[in-house]
Coordinates of C-alpha atoms and ligand atoms in Angstrom, one line a residue:
X1201 CA -46.7 -63.5 -12.6
X1202 CA -45.6 -66.3 -10.3
X1203 CA -46.8 -69.8 -11.5
X1204 CA -45.4 -72.1 -8.8
X1205 CA -46.8 -70.1 -5.9
X1206 CA -45.6 -71.1 -2.5
X1207 CA -42.5 -72.7 -3.9
X1208 CA -39.4 -70.8 -3.0
X1209 CA -35.9 -71.0 -4.5
X1210 CA -34.6 -74.4 -3.7
X1211 CA -31.5 -74.1 -1.4
X1212 CA -28.8 -76.4 -0.2
X1213 CA -29.6 -77.3 3.4
X1214 CA -27.4 -80.3 4.0
X1215 CA -27.9 -84.0 4.5
X1216 CA -29.9 -83.7 7.7
X1217 CA -32.7 -81.4 6.5
X1218 CA -36.3 -82.6 6.6
X1219 CA -37.4 -80.0 4.1
X1220 CA -38.7 -81.9 1.0
X1221 CA -37.9 -78.9 -1.3
X1222 CA -34.2 -78.5 -0.4
X1223 CA -31.0 -80.0 -1.6
X1224 CA -29.3 -82.4 0.7
X1225 CA -26.3 -83.1 -1.4
X1226 CA -26.3 -80.7 -4.4
X1227 CA -24.3 -77.7 -3.2
X1228 CA -23.5 -75.8 -6.4
X1229 CA -20.5 -74.0 -4.8
X1230 CA -18.9 -77.0 -3.3
X1231 CA -15.6 -77.8 -4.9
X1232 CA -15.1 -81.5 -5.9
X1233 CA -11.9 -82.6 -7.6
X1234 CA -10.9 -79.0 -8.2
X1235 CA -14.2 -77.9 -9.8
X1236 CA -17.5 -76.6 -8.5
X1237 CA -20.3 -79.1 -8.4
X1238 CA -22.3 -76.9 -10.7
X1239 CA -19.6 -77.2 -13.3
X1240 CA -19.3 -81.0 -13.0
X1241 CA -23.1 -81.2 -13.2
X1242 CA -24.5 -79.0 -16.0
X1243 CA -28.2 -80.0 -15.3
X1244 CA -30.9 -79.4 -17.9
X1245 CA -34.6 -79.4 -17.9
X1246 CA -36.5 -81.4 -20.5
X1247 CA -39.3 -79.3 -21.9
X1248 CA -41.4 -82.3 -22.9
X1249 CA -41.6 -84.2 -19.7
X1250 CA -41.6 -81.2 -17.4
X1251 CA -43.8 -78.7 -19.1
X1252 CA -45.9 -80.8 -21.4
X1253 CA -46.4 -84.4 -20.2
X1254 CA -49.5 -84.8 -18.0
X1255 CA -49.1 -88.5 -17.1
X1256 CA -51.1 -90.0 -19.8
X1257 CA -50.6 -93.7 -20.3
X1258 CA -52.1 -96.5 -22.4
X1259 CA -54.9 -97.0 -19.9
X1260 CA -55.8 -93.5 -18.9
X1261 CA -55.6 -89.8 -19.4
X1262 CA -53.3 -87.4 -17.7
X1263 CA -53.4 -86.6 -14.0
X1264 CA -51.2 -83.5 -14.0
X1265 CA -52.5 -80.1 -15.1
X1266 CA -49.8 -78.5 -17.3
X1267 CA -52.1 -75.8 -18.7
X1268 CA -50.4 -73.1 -16.5
X1269 CA -53.7 -71.1 -16.6
X1270 CA -54.0 -71.1 -20.5
X1271 CA -56.0 -73.1 -23.1
X1272 CA -54.1 -76.1 -24.5
X1273 CA -53.1 -75.8 -28.1
X1274 CA -52.8 -72.0 -28.1
X1275 CA -49.8 -69.7 -28.3
X1276 CA -50.8 -68.3 -25.0
X1277 CA -50.3 -71.7 -23.6
X1278 CA -46.9 -72.0 -25.4
X1279 CA -45.9 -68.7 -23.7
X1280 CA -47.1 -69.8 -20.4
X1281 CA -44.9 -72.9 -20.7
X1282 CA -41.9 -70.6 -21.3
X1283 CA -42.8 -68.6 -18.2
X1284 CA -43.3 -71.8 -16.2
X1285 CA -40.0 -73.3 -17.5
X1286 CA -38.0 -70.2 -16.7
X1287 CA -39.5 -69.9 -13.2
X1288 CA -38.9 -73.6 -12.6
X1289 CA -35.2 -73.5 -13.8
X1290 CA -34.5 -70.3 -11.8
X1291 CA -36.0 -71.7 -8.6
X1292 CA -33.9 -74.9 -9.0
X1293 CA -30.7 -73.2 -10.2
X1294 CA -30.8 -75.2 -13.5
X1295 CA -28.8 -73.6 -16.2
X1296 CA -29.9 -75.4 -19.3
X1297 CA -33.0 -76.6 -21.2
X1298 CA -33.6 -79.1 -24.0
X1299 CA -36.6 -79.1 -26.4
X1300 CA -38.3 -80.8 -29.4
X1301 CA -39.9 -78.3 -31.9
X1302 CA -43.4 -79.5 -31.0
X1303 CA -42.8 -79.1 -27.3
X1304 CA -42.5 -75.4 -27.8
X1305 CA -45.6 -74.7 -30.0
X1306 CA -48.7 -76.6 -31.1
X1307 CA -48.1 -78.0 -34.6
X1308 CA -50.4 -76.6 -37.3
X1309 CA -51.6 -78.3 -40.4
X1310 CA -49.4 -76.0 -42.5
X1311 CA -45.7 -76.2 -41.7
X1312 CA -45.3 -72.5 -42.6
X1313 CA -47.7 -71.7 -39.7
X1314 CA -45.8 -74.0 -37.4
X1315 CA -42.5 -72.4 -38.4
X1316 CA -43.9 -68.9 -37.8
X1317 CA -45.0 -70.0 -34.3
X1318 CA -41.5 -71.3 -33.7
X1319 CA -40.1 -68.0 -34.7
X1320 CA -42.4 -66.2 -32.3
X1321 CA -41.8 -68.5 -29.3
X1322 CA -38.1 -68.5 -29.8
X1323 CA -38.1 -64.7 -29.8
X1324 CA -39.9 -65.0 -26.5
X1325 CA -37.5 -67.5 -25.1
X1326 CA -34.6 -65.3 -26.1
X1327 CA -36.2 -62.4 -24.3
X1328 CA -36.6 -64.6 -21.2
X1329 CA -33.0 -65.7 -21.4
X1330 CA -31.7 -62.2 -21.2
X1331 CA -30.5 -61.3 -17.7
X1332 CA -30.3 -64.9 -16.7
X1333 CA -27.5 -67.5 -17.0
X1334 CA -29.9 -70.0 -18.6
X1335 CA -28.9 -71.5 -21.9
X1336 CA -30.1 -74.0 -24.4
X1337 CA -28.3 -77.4 -24.1
X1338 CA -29.8 -78.9 -27.2
X1339 CA -32.7 -78.9 -29.5
X1340 CA -34.3 -81.6 -31.7
X1341 CA -37.2 -82.2 -34.0
X1342 CA -39.9 -84.6 -33.0
X1343 CA -39.9 -87.0 -35.9
X1344 CA -41.8 -89.8 -34.3
X1345 CA -45.1 -88.6 -32.9
X1346 CA -47.0 -87.6 -36.0
X1347 CA -48.6 -90.4 -38.0
X1348 CA -46.6 -89.4 -41.1
X1349 CA -43.6 -90.9 -39.3
X1350 CA -45.1 -94.3 -38.8
X1351 CA -42.3 -95.8 -40.9
X1352 CA -39.6 -93.5 -39.7
X1353 CA -38.3 -90.1 -40.8
X1354 CA -34.9 -90.5 -42.5
X1355 CA -35.7 -94.2 -42.9
X1356 CA -39.2 -93.7 -44.2
X1357 CA -40.3 -95.4 -47.4
X1358 CA -41.9 -92.2 -48.5
X1359 CA -39.7 -89.5 -50.2
X1360 CA -42.3 -86.9 -49.2
X1361 CA -42.0 -87.8 -45.6
X1362 CA -38.2 -87.6 -45.9
X1363 CA -38.6 -84.1 -47.2
X1364 CA -40.9 -83.1 -44.4
X1365 CA -38.5 -84.5 -41.9
X1366 CA -35.7 -82.5 -43.5
X1367 CA -37.9 -79.3 -43.2
X1368 CA -38.4 -80.0 -39.5
X1369 CA -34.7 -80.6 -38.9
X1370 CA -33.9 -77.4 -40.7
X1371 CA -36.3 -75.4 -38.6
X1372 CA -35.2 -77.1 -35.3
X1373 CA -31.6 -76.3 -36.2
X1374 CA -32.5 -72.6 -36.9
X1375 CA -34.2 -72.4 -33.5
X1376 CA -31.3 -74.2 -31.7
X1377 CA -28.7 -71.9 -33.3
X1378 CA -30.9 -68.8 -32.5
X1379 CA -31.0 -69.9 -28.9
X1380 CA -27.3 -70.6 -28.7
X1381 CA -27.8 -74.3 -28.3
X1382 CA -24.6 -76.4 -27.6
X1383 CA -25.9 -79.4 -29.4
X1384 CA -28.5 -80.9 -31.7
X1385 CA -29.9 -84.4 -31.1
X1386 CA -31.2 -87.1 -33.4
X1387 CA -33.1 -89.7 -31.5
X1388 CA -34.3 -92.1 -34.1
X1389 CA -37.6 -92.9 -32.4
X1390 CA -39.0 -94.7 -35.4
X1391 CA -35.8 -95.2 -37.4
X1392 CA -36.1 -99.0 -37.3
X1393 CA -38.4 -101.7 -38.4
X1394 CA -41.1 -104.1 -37.4
X1395 CA -40.4 -106.9 -40.0
X1396 CA -37.6 -107.6 -42.5
X1397 CA -40.3 -108.8 -44.9
X1398 CA -41.1 -105.2 -45.9
X1399 CA -37.8 -103.5 -45.1
X1400 CA -34.7 -102.6 -47.1
X1401 CA -32.3 -102.1 -44.1
X1402 CA -29.3 -100.9 -46.2
X1403 CA -31.5 -98.4 -48.1
X1404 CA -32.9 -97.0 -44.8
X1405 CA -29.5 -96.7 -43.1
X1406 CA -28.1 -94.9 -46.2
X1407 CA -31.0 -92.5 -46.1
X1408 CA -30.7 -91.8 -42.4
X1409 CA -27.1 -90.9 -43.0
X1410 CA -28.1 -88.7 -46.0
X1411 CA -30.4 -86.7 -43.7
X1412 CA -27.7 -86.4 -41.1
X1413 CA -25.1 -85.2 -43.7
X1414 CA -27.7 -82.6 -45.0
X1415 CA -28.2 -81.5 -41.4
X1416 CA -24.5 -81.1 -40.8
X1417 CA -24.0 -79.1 -44.0
X1418 CA -26.9 -76.8 -43.2
X1419 CA -26.0 -76.5 -39.5
X1420 CA -22.4 -75.5 -40.3
X1421 CA -23.6 -73.1 -43.0
X1422 CA -25.7 -71.1 -40.4
X1423 CA -22.9 -71.0 -37.9
X1424 CA -23.7 -74.0 -35.7
X1425 CA -20.5 -74.8 -33.9
X1426 CA -21.8 -77.4 -31.5
X1427 CA -22.0 -81.1 -31.6
X1428 CA -24.6 -83.2 -33.3
X1429 CA -25.6 -86.2 -31.2
X1430 CA -27.2 -89.5 -31.9
X1431 CA -29.2 -90.8 -28.9
X1432 CA -29.0 -94.6 -29.0
X1433 CA -32.0 -96.7 -28.1
X1434 CA -32.6 -100.4 -28.9
X1435 CA -36.4 -100.6 -29.1
X1436 CA -39.6 -98.7 -28.2
X1437 CA -41.5 -97.5 -30.1
X1438 CA -40.1 -99.7 -32.9
X1439 CA -39.4 -103.4 -32.3
X1440 CA -35.9 -102.9 -33.6
X1441 CA -34.2 -99.5 -33.8
X1442 CA -31.1 -98.9 -35.8
X1443 CA -29.2 -96.9 -33.1
X1444 CA -29.4 -99.9 -30.8
X1445 CA -26.7 -98.8 -28.3
X1446 CA -23.5 -96.8 -28.1
X1447 CA -21.4 -99.3 -30.0
X1448 CA -23.9 -99.6 -32.8
X1449 CA -24.3 -95.9 -33.2
X1450 CA -20.6 -95.3 -33.2
X1451 CA -20.2 -97.9 -36.0
X1452 CA -22.9 -96.1 -38.0
X1453 CA -21.3 -92.7 -37.4
X1454 CA -17.9 -93.9 -38.5
X1455 CA -19.3 -96.0 -41.4
X1456 CA -21.0 -93.0 -42.9
X1457 CA -18.2 -90.4 -42.3
X1458 CA -20.1 -88.4 -39.7
X1459 CA -17.5 -88.7 -36.9
X1460 CA -16.2 -85.2 -37.2
X1461 CA -19.5 -83.7 -36.3
X1462 CA -21.3 -86.3 -34.2
X1463 CA -21.0 -87.5 -30.7
X1464 CA -23.5 -89.5 -28.5
X1465 CA -26.2 -88.5 -26.1
X1466 CA -26.4 -91.5 -23.8
X1467 CA -29.6 -92.1 -22.0
X1468 CA -29.5 -94.3 -18.9
X1469 CA -32.8 -96.1 -19.5
X1470 CA -31.9 -96.7 -23.2
X1471 CA -28.7 -98.4 -22.2
X1472 CA -30.5 -100.7 -19.8
X1473 CA -33.1 -101.5 -22.4
X1474 CA -30.2 -102.6 -24.6
X1475 CA -29.1 -105.0 -21.9
X1476 CA -26.2 -102.8 -20.7
X1477 CA -25.6 -100.7 -17.7
X1478 CA -25.6 -96.9 -18.1
X1479 CA -21.9 -96.8 -17.3
X1480 CA -21.2 -99.4 -20.0
X1481 CA -22.5 -97.2 -22.7
X1482 CA -20.8 -94.2 -21.2
X1483 CA -17.5 -96.1 -21.3
X1484 CA -18.0 -97.2 -24.9
X1485 CA -18.8 -93.6 -25.9
X1486 CA -15.8 -92.2 -23.9
X1487 CA -13.2 -94.6 -25.3
X1488 CA -14.3 -93.6 -28.8
X1489 CA -14.1 -89.9 -28.1
X1490 CA -17.8 -89.6 -28.5
X1491 CA -19.2 -88.9 -25.0
X1492 CA -21.1 -85.8 -25.6
X1493 CA -24.1 -85.4 -23.4
X1494 CA -26.4 -87.6 -21.3
X1495 CA -30.1 -88.0 -20.7
X1496 CA -30.3 -88.8 -17.0
X1497 CA -33.1 -91.1 -15.8
X1498 CA -33.5 -94.7 -14.8
X1499 CA -35.7 -97.6 -15.8
X1500 CA -37.3 -100.3 -13.7
X1501 CA -35.6 -103.7 -13.8
X1502 CA -39.0 -105.4 -13.5
X1503 CA -40.5 -103.6 -16.5
X1504 CA -39.3 -104.0 -20.0
X1505 CA -39.9 -100.5 -21.3
X1506 CA -38.6 -96.9 -21.1
X1507 CA -40.1 -95.8 -17.8
X1508 CA -38.1 -92.5 -17.7
X1509 CA -38.0 -92.3 -13.9
X1510 CA -36.0 -89.7 -12.1
X1511 CA -32.6 -91.1 -11.1
X1512 CA -32.6 -92.5 -7.6
X1513 CA -30.0 -95.3 -7.8
X1514 CA -26.9 -94.0 -6.2
X1515 CA -24.7 -96.9 -7.2
X1516 CA -25.5 -96.1 -10.8
X1517 CA -25.0 -92.4 -10.4
X1518 CA -21.7 -93.1 -8.7
X1519 CA -20.4 -95.4 -11.4
X1520 CA -21.7 -93.0 -14.1
X1521 CA -19.9 -90.0 -12.6
X1522 CA -16.7 -92.1 -12.4
X1523 CA -17.0 -92.7 -16.1
X1524 CA -17.7 -89.1 -16.8
X1525 CA -14.9 -87.8 -14.7
X1526 CA -12.4 -90.3 -16.1
X1527 CA -13.5 -89.2 -19.6
X1528 CA -12.6 -85.6 -18.7
X1529 CA -16.2 -84.5 -18.2
X1530 CA -19.1 -83.9 -20.6
X1531 CA -19.0 -81.4 -23.5
X1532 CA -22.8 -81.3 -23.2
X1533 CA -24.8 -81.7 -20.1
X1534 CA -27.1 -83.8 -17.9
X1535 CA -30.6 -83.6 -19.2
X1536 CA -33.3 -85.0 -17.0
X1537 CA -35.3 -87.0 -19.6
X1538 CA -37.5 -88.1 -16.8
X1539 CA -41.1 -87.8 -15.7
X1540 CA -42.8 -88.0 -12.4
X1541 CA -44.9 -91.1 -11.8
X1542 CA -48.5 -90.7 -12.7
X1543 CA -49.8 -90.3 -9.2
X1544 CA -47.2 -87.6 -8.5
X1545 CA -49.1 -84.9 -10.2
X1546 CA -48.6 -81.7 -8.2
X1547 CA -46.3 -78.8 -8.8
X1548 CA -44.5 -79.7 -5.6
X1549 CA -43.8 -83.2 -7.2
X1550 CA -42.3 -81.6 -10.2
X1551 CA -39.8 -79.8 -8.0
X1552 CA -39.2 -82.7 -5.7
X1553 CA -38.4 -84.9 -8.7
X1554 CA -35.7 -82.6 -9.9
X1555 CA -34.4 -82.3 -6.3
X1556 CA -34.1 -86.1 -6.2
X1557 CA -32.4 -86.3 -9.6
X1558 CA -29.9 -83.5 -8.8
X1559 CA -29.1 -84.9 -5.4
X1560 CA -28.7 -88.4 -6.8
X1561 CA -26.1 -87.1 -9.2
X1562 CA -24.5 -84.9 -6.6
X1563 CA -24.1 -88.0 -4.4
X1564 CA -22.7 -89.9 -7.4
X1565 CA -20.1 -87.1 -7.8
X1566 CA -19.2 -87.0 -4.1
X1567 CA -18.8 -90.8 -4.2
X1568 CA -16.8 -90.8 -7.4
X1569 CA -14.4 -88.4 -5.8
X1570 CA -14.0 -90.7 -2.8
X1571 CA -13.2 -93.7 -5.1
X1572 CA -10.8 -91.6 -7.2
X1573 CA -9.0 -90.2 -4.1
X1574 CA -8.8 -93.6 -2.5
X1575 CA -7.1 -95.0 -5.6
X1576 CA -7.4 -98.7 -4.7
X1577 CA -9.9 -99.5 -7.5
X1578 CA -7.8 -97.8 -10.2
X1579 CA -4.6 -99.4 -8.9
X1580 CA -6.1 -102.8 -8.9
X1581 CA -7.4 -102.3 -12.5
X1582 CA -3.9 -101.2 -13.6
X1583 CA -2.3 -104.1 -11.9
X1584 CA -4.6 -106.6 -13.6
X1585 CA -2.9 -105.7 -16.9
X1586 CA 0.6 -105.6 -15.5
X1587 CA 1.8 -108.5 -17.6
X1588 CA 1.6 -106.1 -20.6
X1589 CA 3.9 -103.6 -18.9
X1590 CA 7.1 -105.3 -20.0
X1591 CA 8.5 -108.5 -21.6
X1592 CA 6.4 -110.3 -24.2
X1593 CA 3.3 -108.3 -23.1
X1594 CA 4.9 -105.0 -24.0
X1595 CA 6.1 -106.4 -27.3
X1596 CA 2.5 -107.3 -28.1
X1597 CA 1.1 -103.8 -27.3
X1598 CA 3.9 -102.2 -29.3
X1599 CA 3.1 -104.4 -32.3
X1600 CA 6.6 -105.8 -32.4
X1601 CA 5.8 -109.5 -32.6
X1602 CA 4.4 -111.8 -35.2
X1603 CA 2.0 -114.7 -34.7
X1604 CA 4.8 -117.1 -35.3
X1605 CA 6.9 -115.5 -32.6
X1606 CA 4.0 -115.7 -30.1
X1607 CA 3.5 -119.3 -31.0
X1608 CA 7.2 -120.0 -30.4
X1609 CA 7.0 -118.2 -27.1
X1610 CA 3.9 -120.3 -26.1
X1611 CA 5.6 -123.5 -27.0
X1612 CA 8.6 -122.7 -24.9
X1613 CA 6.5 -121.6 -22.0
X1614 CA 4.2 -124.6 -21.8
X1615 CA 1.0 -124.0 -19.9
X1616 CA 0.4 -120.4 -18.8
X1617 CA -0.4 -119.7 -15.2
X1618 CA -4.0 -118.6 -14.4
X1619 CA -4.3 -114.9 -15.1
X1620 CA -4.8 -113.7 -11.5
X1621 CA -7.9 -113.1 -9.5
X1622 CA -10.4 -110.5 -10.7
X1623 CA -11.0 -109.6 -7.0
X1624 CA -14.5 -108.5 -7.8
X1625 CA -15.9 -109.0 -4.3
X1626 CA -12.9 -107.3 -2.8
X1627 CA -13.5 -104.3 -5.1
X1628 CA -17.2 -104.2 -4.4
X1629 CA -16.4 -104.2 -0.6
X1630 CA -14.1 -101.2 -1.1
X1631 CA -16.9 -99.4 -2.9
X1632 CA -19.3 -100.0 0.0
X1633 CA -16.7 -99.0 2.5
X1634 CA -16.1 -95.7 0.7
X1635 CA -19.8 -95.0 0.3
X1636 CA -21.0 -96.0 3.7
X1637 CA -17.9 -96.3 6.0
Ligands
XUL96 C1 -37.3 -91.0 -26.0 C2 -36.3 -90.0 -25.7 C3 -36.4 -88.7 -26.4 C4 -35.1 -88.1 -26.8 C5 -35.3 -86.8 -27.6 O1 -37.0 -92.3 -25.4 O2 -35.3 -90.3 -25.0 O3 -37.1 -87.9 -25.6 O4 -34.4 -87.8 -25.7 O5 -36.1 -87.0 -28.7
CO97 CO1 -33.8 -89.1 -24.2

């Protein structure tokens, strides 16, 4: 039964179309830098925002009806969400989905009942996947919503809560593997603290790592070949979260010997909450060999929280796609961890939001290709470091000089010349020329 009646398959119609439900820039077959757009841009649908979230905020209830004709809190509703999700992805040509355990089924008081529900719904999802090219990008366990996680999951002060979290991770891994998921995410929603007065930070970090090691051991034992991801976020819901940003999460991963199994899932709005640009965190992940997957969205510079808006900022998508291409692409995908604004509550808005997000990334890709093919930016960056190409610079990078030798060199040289212009304005003008010229 069709759920999104009146909404046809979304087609590429080109930049001039006036049709709201058509792609202007995302043409899956178009070849960019030797690869199809659809391969550069492995888009994923987020179960939670798209099929569950109704626009509730701190001041009011939801505006969107996500019942899909069934009663909330029932397995009929859980199935209707699967039907809606698959129809949605097929109409948009999206090949991946991501989920939390409790996005799929209502949580029961007894975990055995919840797990049986997860078995049932994952059977149904598998059935729906057959005959389509839709796959699971990653799964995760929601270890932040229920009150038991008020003090965290891996970082909880309660050993019983730690055990419960472990049970949820186990089941979420089972389902992820069953659905052929490429990755498994840990977003440490409440892995952090409100005050040091009651917190043993070292103990909490050690315990988070323990839970992750247990997850790796179990995941590998059931045949999970994909990547585990940490999704960094500096704050919200906690005042201070341990996985603050890419650099912090990488330090944690290496410190605890998790680097063979873990990469990062970088979310745009989390990077900006940490005071970085999205592309900054992508670069930090990439240079450490840990750029796995991304959660595409954007925040609002005037608001200090995670607004999870659909990406619209083409400068950011351009710079992000440059980072991704320069890193050799993503091993994961581009998950729209984004929600429509509360007054955009219709089915048409759900589709239009994904059209916007997909077109914004397609534009980013098209622009990144222009910048790469033009070559001036890369050349200028290389030239900026040319003093290290030979002479004393080369000896430094080859580790062939001591501090004494460098000191002697400096004394002989006297005062060094200024290091050369950064040319920032000239480079920005080149970007504008390539984007709009
Ligand atoms: C919350 C967030 C999560 C994770 C998965 O800010 O980004 O939805 O992506 O738990
Ligand atoms: Co996210």
